[in-house]
Amino acid sequence: MKILDIVTLLLVIVGGINWGLVGAAQFDLVATLFGGQDAALARLVYVLVALSALYQILPLLRTASRPG
């Protein structure tokens, strides 16, 4: 597994855990750790998680587009 695959997978997991905490306990771990939702570092983490999710979706789309 390439290092980029591992890093993006870890970021997607972090994002999933964060969304679970937001939904279950109204607690945003990323915002807490990085200075609030509007802090530049927190926003960077949110963007990296989103880009990681898109990166992780690509192999699924390639597989789905193959015949058979």
mmCIF file with all atom_site columns, C-alpha atoms in Angstrom:
data_model
loop_
_atom_site.group_PDB
_atom_site.id
_atom_site.type_symbol
_atom_site.label_atom_id
_atom_site.label_alt_id
_atom_site.label_comp_id
_atom_site.label_asym_id
_atom_site.label_entity_id
_atom_site.label_seq_id
_atom_site.pdbx_PDB_ins_code
_atom_site.Cartn_x
_atom_site.Cartn_y
_atom_site.Cartn_z
_atom_site.occupancy
_atom_site.B_iso_or_equiv
_atom_site.pdbx_formal_charge
_atom_site.auth_seq_id
_atom_site.auth_comp_id
_atom_site.auth_asym_id
_atom_site.auth_atom_id
_atom_site.pdbx_PDB_model_num
ATOM 1  C CA . MET A 1 1  ? 0.000   0.000  0.000   1.00 0.00 ? 1  MET A CA 1
ATOM 2  C CA . LYS A 1 2  ? 1.383   3.383  -0.945  1.00 0.00 ? 2  LYS A CA 1
ATOM 3  C CA . ILE A 1 3  ? 2.069   5.943  1.770   1.00 0.00 ? 3  ILE A CA 1
ATOM 4  C CA . LEU A 1 4  ? -0.484  8.314  0.219   1.00 0.00 ? 4  LEU A CA 1
ATOM 5  C CA . ASP A 1 5  ? -3.123  5.584  0.466   1.00 0.00 ? 5  ASP A CA 1
ATOM 6  C CA . ILE A 1 6  ? -2.343  5.076  4.149   1.00 0.00 ? 6  ILE A CA 1
ATOM 7  C CA . VAL A 1 7  ? -2.317  8.787  4.999   1.00 0.00 ? 7  VAL A CA 1
ATOM 8  C CA . THR A 1 8  ? -5.570  9.475  3.176   1.00 0.00 ? 8  THR A CA 1
ATOM 9  C CA . LEU A 1 9  ? -7.242  6.454  4.751   1.00 0.00 ? 9  LEU A CA 1
ATOM 10 C CA . LEU A 1 10 ? -6.196  7.654  8.213   1.00 0.00 ? 10 LEU A CA 1
ATOM 11 C CA . LEU A 1 11 ? -7.572  11.126 7.482   1.00 0.00 ? 11 LEU A CA 1
ATOM 12 C CA . VAL A 1 12 ? -10.882 9.636  6.325   1.00 0.00 ? 12 VAL A CA 1
ATOM 13 C CA . ILE A 1 13 ? -11.052 7.618  9.552   1.00 0.00 ? 13 ILE A CA 1
ATOM 14 C CA . VAL A 1 14 ? -10.330 10.752 11.601  1.00 0.00 ? 14 VAL A CA 1
ATOM 15 C CA . GLY A 1 15 ? -13.079 12.555 9.695   1.00 0.00 ? 15 GLY A CA 1
ATOM 16 C CA . GLY A 1 16 ? -15.536 9.743  10.309  1.00 0.00 ? 16 GLY A CA 1
ATOM 17 C CA . ILE A 1 17 ? -14.784 9.678  14.019  1.00 0.00 ? 17 ILE A CA 1
ATOM 18 C CA . ASN A 1 18 ? -15.097 13.456 14.178  1.00 0.00 ? 18 ASN A CA 1
ATOM 19 C CA . TRP A 1 19 ? -18.498 13.396 12.427  1.00 0.00 ? 19 TRP A CA 1
ATOM 20 C CA . GLY A 1 20 ? -19.616 10.629 14.784  1.00 0.00 ? 20 GLY A CA 1
ATOM 21 C CA . LEU A 1 21 ? -18.669 12.767 17.771  1.00 0.00 ? 21 LEU A CA 1
ATOM 22 C CA . VAL A 1 22 ? -20.461 15.774 16.282  1.00 0.00 ? 22 VAL A CA 1
ATOM 23 C CA . GLY A 1 23 ? -23.609 13.739 15.702  1.00 0.00 ? 23 GLY A CA 1
ATOM 24 C CA . ALA A 1 24 ? -23.627 11.856 18.997  1.00 0.00 ? 24 ALA A CA 1
ATOM 25 C CA . ALA A 1 25 ? -22.264 14.418 21.425  1.00 0.00 ? 25 ALA A CA 1
ATOM 26 C CA . GLN A 1 26 ? -22.176 17.752 19.573  1.00 0.00 ? 26 GLN A CA 1
ATOM 27 C CA . PHE A 1 27 ? -18.401 17.720 20.088  1.00 0.00 ? 27 PHE A CA 1
ATOM 28 C CA . ASP A 1 28 ? -16.100 18.717 17.225  1.00 0.00 ? 28 ASP A CA 1
ATOM 29 C CA . LEU A 1 29 ? -12.721 17.210 18.098  1.00 0.00 ? 29 LEU A CA 1
ATOM 30 C CA . VAL A 1 30 ? -10.933 18.881 15.172  1.00 0.00 ? 30 VAL A CA 1
ATOM 31 C CA . ALA A 1 31 ? -12.232 22.315 16.183  1.00 0.00 ? 31 ALA A CA 1
ATOM 32 C CA . THR A 1 32 ? -11.288 21.676 19.799  1.00 0.00 ? 32 THR A CA 1
ATOM 33 C CA . LEU A 1 33 ? -7.748  20.604 18.940  1.00 0.00 ? 33 LEU A CA 1
ATOM 34 C CA . PHE A 1 34 ? -7.067  23.287 16.347  1.00 0.00 ? 34 PHE A CA 1
ATOM 35 C CA . GLY A 1 35 ? -8.654  26.440 17.743  1.00 0.00 ? 35 GLY A CA 1
ATOM 36 C CA . GLY A 1 36 ? -12.287 26.439 16.657  1.00 0.00 ? 36 GLY A CA 1
ATOM 37 C CA . GLN A 1 37 ? -14.134 25.779 13.416  1.00 0.00 ? 37 GLN A CA 1
ATOM 38 C CA . ASP A 1 38 ? -13.022 29.046 11.847  1.00 0.00 ? 38 ASP A CA 1
ATOM 39 C CA . ALA A 1 39 ? -9.334  28.656 12.718  1.00 0.00 ? 39 ALA A CA 1
ATOM 40 C CA . ALA A 1 40 ? -7.094  28.296 9.674   1.00 0.00 ? 40 ALA A CA 1
ATOM 41 C CA . LEU A 1 41 ? -5.559  25.045 10.906  1.00 0.00 ? 41 LEU A CA 1
ATOM 42 C CA . ALA A 1 42 ? -8.950  23.454 11.598  1.00 0.00 ? 42 ALA A CA 1
ATOM 43 C CA . ARG A 1 43 ? -10.185 24.495 8.164   1.00 0.00 ? 43 ARG A CA 1
ATOM 44 C CA . LEU A 1 44 ? -7.049  22.973 6.634   1.00 0.00 ? 44 LEU A CA 1
ATOM 45 C CA . VAL A 1 45 ? -7.768  19.683 8.410   1.00 0.00 ? 45 VAL A CA 1
ATOM 46 C CA . TYR A 1 46 ? -11.378 19.735 7.143   1.00 0.00 ? 46 TYR A CA 1
ATOM 47 C CA . VAL A 1 47 ? -10.156 20.313 3.571   1.00 0.00 ? 47 VAL A CA 1
ATOM 48 C CA . LEU A 1 48 ? -7.522  17.568 3.844   1.00 0.00 ? 48 LEU A CA 1
ATOM 49 C CA . VAL A 1 49 ? -10.146 15.123 5.126   1.00 0.00 ? 49 VAL A CA 1
ATOM 50 C CA . ALA A 1 50 ? -12.461 16.003 2.224   1.00 0.00 ? 50 ALA A CA 1
ATOM 51 C CA . LEU A 1 51 ? -9.684  15.638 -0.354  1.00 0.00 ? 51 LEU A CA 1
ATOM 52 C CA . SER A 1 52 ? -8.679  12.336 1.239   1.00 0.00 ? 52 SER A CA 1
ATOM 53 C CA . ALA A 1 53 ? -12.241 11.059 0.922   1.00 0.00 ? 53 ALA A CA 1
ATOM 54 C CA . LEU A 1 54 ? -12.283 11.986 -2.763  1.00 0.00 ? 54 LEU A CA 1
ATOM 55 C CA . TYR A 1 55 ? -8.942  10.244 -3.256  1.00 0.00 ? 55 TYR A CA 1
ATOM 56 C CA . GLN A 1 56 ? -10.248 7.106  -1.532  1.00 0.00 ? 56 GLN A CA 1
ATOM 57 C CA . ILE A 1 57 ? -13.374 7.078  -3.730  1.00 0.00 ? 57 ILE A CA 1
ATOM 58 C CA . LEU A 1 58 ? -11.391 7.003  -6.994  1.00 0.00 ? 58 LEU A CA 1
ATOM 59 C CA . PRO A 1 59 ? -10.571 3.251  -6.926  1.00 0.00 ? 59 PRO A CA 1
ATOM 60 C CA . LEU A 1 60 ? -14.237 2.470  -6.268  1.00 0.00 ? 60 LEU A CA 1
ATOM 61 C CA . LEU A 1 61 ? -15.307 4.519  -9.272  1.00 0.00 ? 61 LEU A CA 1
ATOM 62 C CA . ARG A 1 62 ? -12.730 2.816  -11.474 1.00 0.00 ? 62 ARG A CA 1
ATOM 63 C CA . THR A 1 63 ? -13.924 -0.614 -10.336 1.00 0.00 ? 63 THR A CA 1
ATOM 64 C CA . ALA A 1 64 ? -17.589 0.291  -10.837 1.00 0.00 ? 64 ALA A CA 1
ATOM 65 C CA . SER A 1 65 ? -16.972 1.495  -14.385 1.00 0.00 ? 65 SER A CA 1
ATOM 66 C CA . ARG A 1 66 ? -15.376 -1.793 -15.473 1.00 0.00 ? 66 ARG A CA 1
ATOM 67 C CA . PRO A 1 67 ? -17.674 -4.207 -17.271 1.00 0.00 ? 67 PRO A CA 1
ATOM 68 C CA . GLY A 1 68 ? -18.337 -7.570 -15.684 1.00 0.00 ? 68 GLY A CA 1
#
